[in-house]
Tab-separated table of C-alpha atoms in Angstrom:
chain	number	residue	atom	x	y	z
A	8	UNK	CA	101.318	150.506	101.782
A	9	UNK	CA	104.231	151.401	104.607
A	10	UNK	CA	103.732	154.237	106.778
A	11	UNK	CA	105.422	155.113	109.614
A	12	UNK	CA	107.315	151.613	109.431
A	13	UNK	CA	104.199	150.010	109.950
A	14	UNK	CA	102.192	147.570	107.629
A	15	UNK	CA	98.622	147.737	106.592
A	16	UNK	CA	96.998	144.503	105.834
A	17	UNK	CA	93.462	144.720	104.147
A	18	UNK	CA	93.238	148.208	104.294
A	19	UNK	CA	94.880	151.543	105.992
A	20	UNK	CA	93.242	153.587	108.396
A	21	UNK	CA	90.766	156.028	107.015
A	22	UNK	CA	91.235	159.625	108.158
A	23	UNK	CA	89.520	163.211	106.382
A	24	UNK	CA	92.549	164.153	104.905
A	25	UNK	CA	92.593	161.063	102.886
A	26	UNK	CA	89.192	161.283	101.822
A	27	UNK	CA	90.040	164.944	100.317
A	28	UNK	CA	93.131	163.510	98.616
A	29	UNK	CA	92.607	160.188	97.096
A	30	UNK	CA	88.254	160.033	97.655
A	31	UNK	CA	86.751	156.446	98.362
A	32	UNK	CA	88.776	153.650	99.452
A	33	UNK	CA	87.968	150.381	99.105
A	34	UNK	CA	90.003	147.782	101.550
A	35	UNK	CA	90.202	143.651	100.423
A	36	UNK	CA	87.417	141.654	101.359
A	37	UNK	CA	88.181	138.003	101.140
A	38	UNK	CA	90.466	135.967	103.283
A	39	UNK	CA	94.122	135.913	103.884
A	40	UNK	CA	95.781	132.339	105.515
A	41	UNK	CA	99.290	132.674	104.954
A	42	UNK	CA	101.366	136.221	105.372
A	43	UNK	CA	105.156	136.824	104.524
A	44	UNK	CA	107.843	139.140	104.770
A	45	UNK	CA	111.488	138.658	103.673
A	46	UNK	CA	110.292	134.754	104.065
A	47	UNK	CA	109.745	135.070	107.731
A	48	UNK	CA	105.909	134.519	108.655
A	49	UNK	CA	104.096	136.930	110.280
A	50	UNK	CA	101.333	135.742	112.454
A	51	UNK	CA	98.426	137.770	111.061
A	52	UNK	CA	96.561	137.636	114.215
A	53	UNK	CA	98.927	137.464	117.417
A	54	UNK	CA	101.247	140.005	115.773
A	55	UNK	CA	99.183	142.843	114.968
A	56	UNK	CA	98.957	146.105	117.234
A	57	UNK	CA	95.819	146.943	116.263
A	58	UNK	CA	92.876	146.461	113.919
A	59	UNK	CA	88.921	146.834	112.632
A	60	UNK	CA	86.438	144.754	111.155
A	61	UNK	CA	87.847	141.398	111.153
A	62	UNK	CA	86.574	138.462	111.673
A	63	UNK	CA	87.626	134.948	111.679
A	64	UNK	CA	87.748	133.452	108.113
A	65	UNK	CA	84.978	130.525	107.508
A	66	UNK	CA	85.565	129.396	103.904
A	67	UNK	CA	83.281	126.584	103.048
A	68	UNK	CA	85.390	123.341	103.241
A	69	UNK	CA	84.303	122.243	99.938
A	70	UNK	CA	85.668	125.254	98.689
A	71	UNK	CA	89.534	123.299	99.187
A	72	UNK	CA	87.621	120.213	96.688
A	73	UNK	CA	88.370	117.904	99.483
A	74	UNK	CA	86.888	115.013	97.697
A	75	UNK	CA	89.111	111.902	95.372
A	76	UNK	CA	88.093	110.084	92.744
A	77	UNK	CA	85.321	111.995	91.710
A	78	UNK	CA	83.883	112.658	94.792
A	79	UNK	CA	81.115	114.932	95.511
A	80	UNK	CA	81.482	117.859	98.190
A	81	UNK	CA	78.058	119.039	99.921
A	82	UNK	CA	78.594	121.425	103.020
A	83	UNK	CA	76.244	123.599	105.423
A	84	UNK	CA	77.011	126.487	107.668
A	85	UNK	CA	78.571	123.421	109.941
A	86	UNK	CA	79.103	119.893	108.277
A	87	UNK	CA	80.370	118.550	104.853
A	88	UNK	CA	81.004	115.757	103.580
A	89	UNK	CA	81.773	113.867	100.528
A	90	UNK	CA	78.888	111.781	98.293
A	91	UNK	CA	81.376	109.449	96.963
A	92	UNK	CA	81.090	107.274	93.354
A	93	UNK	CA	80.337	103.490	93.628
A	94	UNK	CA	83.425	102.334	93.668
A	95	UNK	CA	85.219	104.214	96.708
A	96	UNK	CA	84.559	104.735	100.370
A	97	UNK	CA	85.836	107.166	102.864
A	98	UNK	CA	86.132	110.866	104.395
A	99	UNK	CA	87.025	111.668	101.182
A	100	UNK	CA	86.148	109.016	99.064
A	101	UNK	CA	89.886	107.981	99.599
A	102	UNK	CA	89.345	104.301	99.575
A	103	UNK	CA	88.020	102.103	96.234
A	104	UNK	CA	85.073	99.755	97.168
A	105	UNK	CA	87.150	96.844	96.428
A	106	UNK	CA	89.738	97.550	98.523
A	107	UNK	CA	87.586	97.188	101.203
A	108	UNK	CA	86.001	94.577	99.872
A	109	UNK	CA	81.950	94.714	100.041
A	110	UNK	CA	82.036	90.678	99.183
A	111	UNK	CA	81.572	88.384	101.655
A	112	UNK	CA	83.013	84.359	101.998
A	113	UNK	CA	85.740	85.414	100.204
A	114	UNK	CA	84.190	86.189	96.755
A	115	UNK	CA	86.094	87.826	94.360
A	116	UNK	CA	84.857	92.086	94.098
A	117	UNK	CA	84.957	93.431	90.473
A	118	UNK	CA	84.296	96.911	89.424
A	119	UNK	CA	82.069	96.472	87.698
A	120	UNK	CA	82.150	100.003	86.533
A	121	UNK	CA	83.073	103.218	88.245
A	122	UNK	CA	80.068	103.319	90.546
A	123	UNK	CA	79.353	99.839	91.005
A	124	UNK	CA	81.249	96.308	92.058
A	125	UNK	CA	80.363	93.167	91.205
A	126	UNK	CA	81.193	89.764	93.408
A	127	UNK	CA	81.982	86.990	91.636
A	128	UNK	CA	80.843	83.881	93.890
A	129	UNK	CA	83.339	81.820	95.379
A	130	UNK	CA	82.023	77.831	95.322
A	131	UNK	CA	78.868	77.487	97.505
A	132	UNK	CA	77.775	80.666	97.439
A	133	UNK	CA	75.473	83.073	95.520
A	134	UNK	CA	73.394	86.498	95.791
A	135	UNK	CA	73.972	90.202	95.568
A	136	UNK	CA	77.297	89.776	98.494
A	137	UNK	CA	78.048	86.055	98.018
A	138	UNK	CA	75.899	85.866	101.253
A	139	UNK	CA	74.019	82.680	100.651
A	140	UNK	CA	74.840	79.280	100.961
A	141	UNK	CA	73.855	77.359	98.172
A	142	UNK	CA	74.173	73.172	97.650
A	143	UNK	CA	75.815	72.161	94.328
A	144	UNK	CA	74.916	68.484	93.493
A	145	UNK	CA	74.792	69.399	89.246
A	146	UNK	CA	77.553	72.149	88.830
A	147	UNK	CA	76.659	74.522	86.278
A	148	UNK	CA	79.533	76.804	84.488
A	149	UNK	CA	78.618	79.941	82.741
A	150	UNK	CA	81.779	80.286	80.291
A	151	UNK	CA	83.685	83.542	80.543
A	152	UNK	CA	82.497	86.102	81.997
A	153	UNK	CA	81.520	90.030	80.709
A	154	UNK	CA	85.051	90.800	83.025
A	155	UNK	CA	86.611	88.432	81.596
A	156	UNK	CA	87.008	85.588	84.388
A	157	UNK	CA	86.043	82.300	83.792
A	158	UNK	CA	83.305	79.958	86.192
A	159	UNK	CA	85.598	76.940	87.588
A	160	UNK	CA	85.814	73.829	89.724
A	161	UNK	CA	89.498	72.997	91.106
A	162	UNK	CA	89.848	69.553	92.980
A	163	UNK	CA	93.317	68.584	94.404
A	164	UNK	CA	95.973	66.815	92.015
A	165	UNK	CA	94.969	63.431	90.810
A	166	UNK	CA	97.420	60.903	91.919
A	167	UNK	CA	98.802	58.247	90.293
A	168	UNK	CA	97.758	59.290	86.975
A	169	UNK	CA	101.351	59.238	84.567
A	170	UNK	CA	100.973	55.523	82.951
A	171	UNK	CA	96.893	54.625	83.346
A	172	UNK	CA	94.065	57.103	83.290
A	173	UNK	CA	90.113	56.649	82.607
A	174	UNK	CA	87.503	59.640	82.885
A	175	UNK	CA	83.767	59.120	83.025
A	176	UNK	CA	81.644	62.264	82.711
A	177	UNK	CA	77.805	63.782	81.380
A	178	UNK	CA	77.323	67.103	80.445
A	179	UNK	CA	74.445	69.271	79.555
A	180	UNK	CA	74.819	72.398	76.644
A	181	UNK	CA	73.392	75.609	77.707
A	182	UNK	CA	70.940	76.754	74.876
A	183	UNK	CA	73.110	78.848	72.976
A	184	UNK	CA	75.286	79.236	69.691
A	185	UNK	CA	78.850	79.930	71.673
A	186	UNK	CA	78.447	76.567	74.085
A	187	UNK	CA	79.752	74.582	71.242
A	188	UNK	CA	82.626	76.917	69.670
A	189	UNK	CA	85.734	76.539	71.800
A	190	UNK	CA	84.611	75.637	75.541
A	191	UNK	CA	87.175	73.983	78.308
A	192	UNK	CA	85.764	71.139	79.772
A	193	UNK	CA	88.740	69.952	82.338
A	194	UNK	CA	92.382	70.510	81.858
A	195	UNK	CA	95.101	69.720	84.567
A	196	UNK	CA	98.521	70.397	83.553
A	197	UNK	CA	102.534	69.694	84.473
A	198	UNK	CA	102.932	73.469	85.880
A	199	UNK	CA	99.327	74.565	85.669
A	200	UNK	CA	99.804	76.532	82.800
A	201	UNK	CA	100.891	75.723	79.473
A	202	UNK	CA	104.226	76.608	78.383
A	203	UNK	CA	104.927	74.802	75.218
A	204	UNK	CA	106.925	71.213	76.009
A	205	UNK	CA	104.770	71.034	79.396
A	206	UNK	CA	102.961	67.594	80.101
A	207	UNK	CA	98.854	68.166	79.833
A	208	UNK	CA	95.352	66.661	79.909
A	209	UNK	CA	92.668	68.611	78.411
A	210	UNK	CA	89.219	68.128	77.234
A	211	UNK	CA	86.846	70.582	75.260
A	212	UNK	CA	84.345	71.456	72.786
A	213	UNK	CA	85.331	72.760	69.612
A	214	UNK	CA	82.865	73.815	66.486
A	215	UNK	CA	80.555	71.419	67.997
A	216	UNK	CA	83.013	68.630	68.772
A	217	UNK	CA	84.612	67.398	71.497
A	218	UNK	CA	88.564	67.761	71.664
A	219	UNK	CA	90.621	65.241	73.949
A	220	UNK	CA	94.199	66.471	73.970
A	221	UNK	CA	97.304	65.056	76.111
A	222	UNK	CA	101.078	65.787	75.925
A	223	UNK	CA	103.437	63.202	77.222
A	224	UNK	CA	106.033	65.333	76.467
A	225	UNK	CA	107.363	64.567	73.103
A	226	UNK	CA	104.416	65.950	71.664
A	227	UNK	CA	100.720	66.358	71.488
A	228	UNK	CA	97.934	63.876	70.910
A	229	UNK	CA	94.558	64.654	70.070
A	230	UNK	CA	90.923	62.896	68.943
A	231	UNK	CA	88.149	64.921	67.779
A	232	UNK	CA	84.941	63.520	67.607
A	233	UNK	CA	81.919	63.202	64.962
A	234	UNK	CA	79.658	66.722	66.048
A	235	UNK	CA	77.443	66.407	68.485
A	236	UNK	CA	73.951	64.687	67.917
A	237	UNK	CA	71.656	68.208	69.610
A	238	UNK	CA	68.546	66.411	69.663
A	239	UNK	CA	70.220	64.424	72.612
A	240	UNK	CA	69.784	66.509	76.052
A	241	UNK	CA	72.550	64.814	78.129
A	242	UNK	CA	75.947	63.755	76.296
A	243	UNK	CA	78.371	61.048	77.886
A	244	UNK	CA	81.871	61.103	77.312
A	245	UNK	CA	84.543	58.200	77.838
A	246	UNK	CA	87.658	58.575	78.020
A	247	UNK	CA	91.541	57.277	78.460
A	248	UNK	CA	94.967	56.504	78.272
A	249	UNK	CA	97.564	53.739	78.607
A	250	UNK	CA	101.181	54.639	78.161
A	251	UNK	CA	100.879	56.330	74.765
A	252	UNK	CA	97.634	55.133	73.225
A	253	UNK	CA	94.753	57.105	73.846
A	254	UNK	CA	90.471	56.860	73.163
A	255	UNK	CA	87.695	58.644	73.386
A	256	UNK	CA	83.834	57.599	72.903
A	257	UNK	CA	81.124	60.120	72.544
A	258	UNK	CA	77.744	59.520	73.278
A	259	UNK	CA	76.754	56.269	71.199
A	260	UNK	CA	79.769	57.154	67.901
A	261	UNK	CA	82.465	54.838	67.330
A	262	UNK	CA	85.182	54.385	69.784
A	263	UNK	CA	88.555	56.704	68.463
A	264	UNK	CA	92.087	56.151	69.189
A	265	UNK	CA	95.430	57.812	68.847
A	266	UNK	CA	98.802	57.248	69.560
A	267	UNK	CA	101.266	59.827	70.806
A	268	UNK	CA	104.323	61.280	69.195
A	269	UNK	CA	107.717	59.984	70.717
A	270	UNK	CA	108.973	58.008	73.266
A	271	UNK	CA	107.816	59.508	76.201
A	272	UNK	CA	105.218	56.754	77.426
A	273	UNK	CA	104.318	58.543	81.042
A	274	UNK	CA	102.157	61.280	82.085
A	275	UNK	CA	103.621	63.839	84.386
A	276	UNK	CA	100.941	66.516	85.575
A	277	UNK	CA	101.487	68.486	89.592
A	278	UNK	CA	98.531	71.252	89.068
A	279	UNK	CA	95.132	71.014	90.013
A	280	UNK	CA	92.548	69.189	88.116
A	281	UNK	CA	90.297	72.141	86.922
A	282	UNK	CA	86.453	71.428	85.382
A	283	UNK	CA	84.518	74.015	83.218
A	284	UNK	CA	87.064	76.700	83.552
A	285	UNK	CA	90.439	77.631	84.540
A	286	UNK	CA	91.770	79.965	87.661
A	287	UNK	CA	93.418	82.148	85.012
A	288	UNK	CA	91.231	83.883	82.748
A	289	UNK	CA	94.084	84.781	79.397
A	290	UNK	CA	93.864	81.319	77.330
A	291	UNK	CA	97.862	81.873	76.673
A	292	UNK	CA	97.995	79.922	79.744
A	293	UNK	CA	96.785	77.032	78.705
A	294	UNK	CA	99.076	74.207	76.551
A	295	UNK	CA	99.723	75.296	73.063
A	296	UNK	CA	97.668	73.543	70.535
A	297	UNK	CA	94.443	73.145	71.192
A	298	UNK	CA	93.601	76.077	73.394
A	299	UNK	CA	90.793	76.614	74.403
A	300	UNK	CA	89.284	80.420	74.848
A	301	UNK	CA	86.192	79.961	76.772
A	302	UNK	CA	85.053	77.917	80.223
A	303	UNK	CA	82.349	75.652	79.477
A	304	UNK	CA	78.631	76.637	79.325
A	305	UNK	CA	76.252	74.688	80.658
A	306	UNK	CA	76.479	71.550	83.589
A	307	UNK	CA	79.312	69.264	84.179
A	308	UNK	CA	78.193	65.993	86.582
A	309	UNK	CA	79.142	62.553	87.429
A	310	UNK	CA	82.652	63.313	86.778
A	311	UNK	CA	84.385	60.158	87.917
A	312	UNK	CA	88.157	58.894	87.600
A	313	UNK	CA	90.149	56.169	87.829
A	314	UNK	CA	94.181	55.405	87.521
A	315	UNK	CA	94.349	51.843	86.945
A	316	UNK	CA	92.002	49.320	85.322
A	317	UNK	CA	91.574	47.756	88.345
A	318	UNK	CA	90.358	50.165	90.186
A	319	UNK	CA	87.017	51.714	91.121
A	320	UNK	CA	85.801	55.064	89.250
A	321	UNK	CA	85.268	57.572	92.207
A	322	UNK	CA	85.149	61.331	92.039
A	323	UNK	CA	88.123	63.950	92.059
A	324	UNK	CA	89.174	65.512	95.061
A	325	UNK	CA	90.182	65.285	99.012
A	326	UNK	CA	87.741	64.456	100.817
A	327	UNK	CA	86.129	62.640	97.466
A	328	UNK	CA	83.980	64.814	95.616
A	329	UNK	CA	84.753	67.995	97.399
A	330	UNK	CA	86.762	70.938	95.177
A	331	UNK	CA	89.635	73.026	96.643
A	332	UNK	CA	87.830	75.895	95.186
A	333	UNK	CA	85.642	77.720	92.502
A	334	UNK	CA	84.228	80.372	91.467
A	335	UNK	CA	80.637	81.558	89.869
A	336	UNK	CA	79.427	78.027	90.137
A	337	UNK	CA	75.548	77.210	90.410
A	338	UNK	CA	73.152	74.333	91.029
A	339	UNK	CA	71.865	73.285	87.274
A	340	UNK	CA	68.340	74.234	86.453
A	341	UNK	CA	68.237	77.254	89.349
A	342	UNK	CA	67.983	80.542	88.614
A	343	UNK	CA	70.168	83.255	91.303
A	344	UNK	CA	68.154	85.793	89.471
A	345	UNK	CA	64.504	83.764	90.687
A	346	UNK	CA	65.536	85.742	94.327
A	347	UNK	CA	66.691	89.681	92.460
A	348	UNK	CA	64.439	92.060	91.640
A	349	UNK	CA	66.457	94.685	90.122
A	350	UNK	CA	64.448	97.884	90.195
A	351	UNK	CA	63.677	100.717	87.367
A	352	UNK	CA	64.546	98.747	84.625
A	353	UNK	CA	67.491	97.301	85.869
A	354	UNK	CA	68.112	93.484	84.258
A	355	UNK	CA	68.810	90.783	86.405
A	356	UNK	CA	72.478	89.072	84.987
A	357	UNK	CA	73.479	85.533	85.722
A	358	UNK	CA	76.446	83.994	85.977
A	359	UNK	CA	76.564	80.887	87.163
A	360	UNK	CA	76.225	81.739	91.228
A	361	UNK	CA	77.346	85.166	90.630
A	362	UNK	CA	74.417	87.846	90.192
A	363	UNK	CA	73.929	91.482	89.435
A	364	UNK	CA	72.014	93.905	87.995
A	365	UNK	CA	72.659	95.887	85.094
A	366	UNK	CA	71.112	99.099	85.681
A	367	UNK	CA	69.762	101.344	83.028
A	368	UNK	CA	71.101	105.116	81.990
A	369	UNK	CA	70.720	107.355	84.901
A	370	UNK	CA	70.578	104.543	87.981
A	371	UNK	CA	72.896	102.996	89.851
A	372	UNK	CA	73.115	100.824	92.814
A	373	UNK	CA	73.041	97.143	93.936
A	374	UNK	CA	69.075	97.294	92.818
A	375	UNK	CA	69.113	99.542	90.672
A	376	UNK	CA	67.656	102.433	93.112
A	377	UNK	CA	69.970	104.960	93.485
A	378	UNK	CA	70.312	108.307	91.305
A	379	UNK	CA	73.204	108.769	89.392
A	380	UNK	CA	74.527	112.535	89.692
A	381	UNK	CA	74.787	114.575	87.218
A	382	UNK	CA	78.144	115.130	87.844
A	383	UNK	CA	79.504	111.383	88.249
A	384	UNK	CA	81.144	110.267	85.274
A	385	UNK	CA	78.508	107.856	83.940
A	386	UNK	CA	75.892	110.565	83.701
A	387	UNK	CA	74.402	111.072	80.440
A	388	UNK	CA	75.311	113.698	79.072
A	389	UNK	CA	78.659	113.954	80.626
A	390	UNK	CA	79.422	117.206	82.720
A	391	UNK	CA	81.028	119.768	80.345
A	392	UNK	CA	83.937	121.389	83.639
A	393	UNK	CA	87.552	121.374	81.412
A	394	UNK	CA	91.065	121.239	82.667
A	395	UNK	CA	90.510	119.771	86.140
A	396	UNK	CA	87.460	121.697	87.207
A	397	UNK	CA	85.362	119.823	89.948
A	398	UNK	CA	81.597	119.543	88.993
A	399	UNK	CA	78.932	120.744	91.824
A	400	UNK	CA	75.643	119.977	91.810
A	401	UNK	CA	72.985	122.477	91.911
A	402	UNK	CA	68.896	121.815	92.626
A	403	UNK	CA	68.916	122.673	88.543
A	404	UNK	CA	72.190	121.661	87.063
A	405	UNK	CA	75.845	121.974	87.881
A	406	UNK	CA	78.487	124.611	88.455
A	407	UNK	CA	82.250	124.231	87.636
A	408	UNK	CA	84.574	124.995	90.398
A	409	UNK	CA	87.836	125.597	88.725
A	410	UNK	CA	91.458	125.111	89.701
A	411	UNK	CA	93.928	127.881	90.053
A	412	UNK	CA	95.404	129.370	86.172
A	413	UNK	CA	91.592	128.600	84.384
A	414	UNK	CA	88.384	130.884	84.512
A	415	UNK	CA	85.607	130.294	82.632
A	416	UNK	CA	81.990	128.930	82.672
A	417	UNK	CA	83.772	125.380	82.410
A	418	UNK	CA	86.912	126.698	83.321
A	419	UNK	CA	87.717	126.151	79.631
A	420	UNK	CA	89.867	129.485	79.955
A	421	UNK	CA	93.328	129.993	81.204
């Protein structure tokens, strides 16, 4: 209302005559931040000639929905802050927990679901954080993971290796059915992937039979072997090449050969030597033929090699024996889970060096020992607020505060 070229924000000033006219008035009551005329801004406060009963406006912070990626506001007459999900860190639950990476000794952080991260040990280390140092005399691989990343061993290019090469090596099965379906035991290839035409070397178990594959480059070679006596605990596997000709002995069957296609007589491999696993985890990256769709499950030891028949075996790697890298690697016959107790019905999951625990409906946490909200997204049942609404707590349920355009009990209305 303008009277008297004057402008009356809230409410006018009450006088008898208006009373007899018009009874009751009732002025706004709420909160007014931003105030303009003919797009110039007036400055509610230092403008005004004159006013009653106003007071400074203290709308709850959380009232703005401060809080990303699901965050949780809380606020008092003086503090608020955010109860962030899992995964993210921050004022405002700004940051994802991977991003700043929880995992120490530079293990690998997967989320492992919205609230939760997993670290997937780098070689050399297991627990909860990748905090402790473990010594790996027996590697054991776990295959591929739940996330989909295969347990590994790289060791630094084998030299020497395009006309003469001999591998020595034992292995133990883990006791299950998918160990002996289509498991990588080493491959090392020309690019270290396999694009079709590319030079390879690649061992693995198939249907219960080992696979030794090679590409000279005019083609691919393979041997598959009798299936694998079970009764037997440890298996040994010899194997080689000169120029084309290839063999492979398993255990105590017959010695195989094979010859490769072509003309091509030499060998011509630059990537890493990898054992149980590859770096990649999508099998389209390794040689076309016989690809292999898991990392091995179970131990790899005593892996030796030699590049000329008159040399001695000795083990991959620079300094001899030691790998470039890994990752989710243990010590065969040890447990990581012997040293978790998840809590509440968590269950303790191994794999390989790489631990967590898989925490029933309704907890959350490294241990299993945190609450999950009812307004997170993995509650069960999931909160009900439509359309954008932000879920709030309350000591018996939730409330839906909704955005601008929607009303509603779950701001299910526009």
């Amino acid at each position: 209302q303008i009277t008297f070229g004057s402008i009356f924000l809230g409410n006018v000033p009450v006088h008898e005559e208006v009373h007899r006219c018009a009874g009751e008035i009732h002025g706004y009551k709420g909160c007014i931040r931003d105030f303009q005329v003919n797009h110039k801004e007036l400055f509610i406060i230092d403008e005004a000639l004159g006013g009653r009963n106003v007071e400074n406006c203290n709308v709850p912070i959380c009232d703005y929905h401060p809080c990303h990626n699901g965050g949780t506001c809380t606020s008092d007459a003086e503090n608020w802050y955010c109860e962030c999900p899992r995964l993210y860190t921050g004022k405002l639950c700004q940051f994802a927990t991977c991003d700043e990476n929880p995992c120490g000794n530079g293990a690998t952080c997967f989320p492992k679901s919205k609230r939760d991260a997993v670290c997937l040990c780098p070689y050399g280390r297991s627990g909860i954080l990748c905090s402790d140092a473990i010594n790996i005399t027996q590697p054991s691989f776990s295959g591929t993971d739940v996330f989909g990343y295969t347990s590994f061993l790289a060791y630094s290019t084998i030299p020497d290796i395009a006309l003469y090469n001999e591998f020595r090596l034992k292995f133990q099965l883990a006791n299950h059915h998918s160990a002996l379906q289509d498991n990588l035991i080493f491959f090392t290839g020309q690019k270290g992937q396999g694009l079709n035409g590319d030079d390879f070397l690649e061992l693995g178990l198939r249907n219960g039979r080992v696979v030794y594959s090679y590409n000279l480059g005019s083609g691919t070679a393979t041997i598959i072997s009798k299936p694998l006596d079970l009764t037997l605990n440890i298996h040994v596997i010899h194997l080689g090449r000169n120029l084309q000709k290839g063999w492979l002995k398993v255990d105590d069957q017959k010695n195989k050969t094979v010859t490769s296609p072509g003309r091509l007589v030499g060998l011509n491999v630059f990537s890493q030597f990898y054992l149980g696993g590859y770096h990649e985890y999508t099998p389209e990256l390794l040689p076309k033929g016989p690809r292999f769709k898991n990392g091995f499950q179970g131990c790899i030891f005593d892996v030796q090699v030699r590049t000329s028949i008159n040399q001695r075996f000795k083990s991959p790697g620079i300094p001899e024996g030691h790998p470039n890298s890994g990752r989710s690697v243990g010590q065969c016959k040890e447990s990581p889970c012997s040293l978790i107790k998840c809590r509440n019905g968590g269950k303790c999951i191994e794999s390989g060096s790489t631990v967590y625990c898989d925490c029933l409906t309704g907890w959350k946490g490294a241990f299993c020992t945190e609450t999950v909200s009812v307004c997170e997204p993995e509650h069960d049942p999931p909160h009900l607020c439509k359309q954008g609404g932000t879920c709030v707590p309350l000591p018996n349920g939730y409330t839906c505060h909704c955005p601008l355009g929607t009303t509603g009990t779950y701001c299910e209305q526009g």
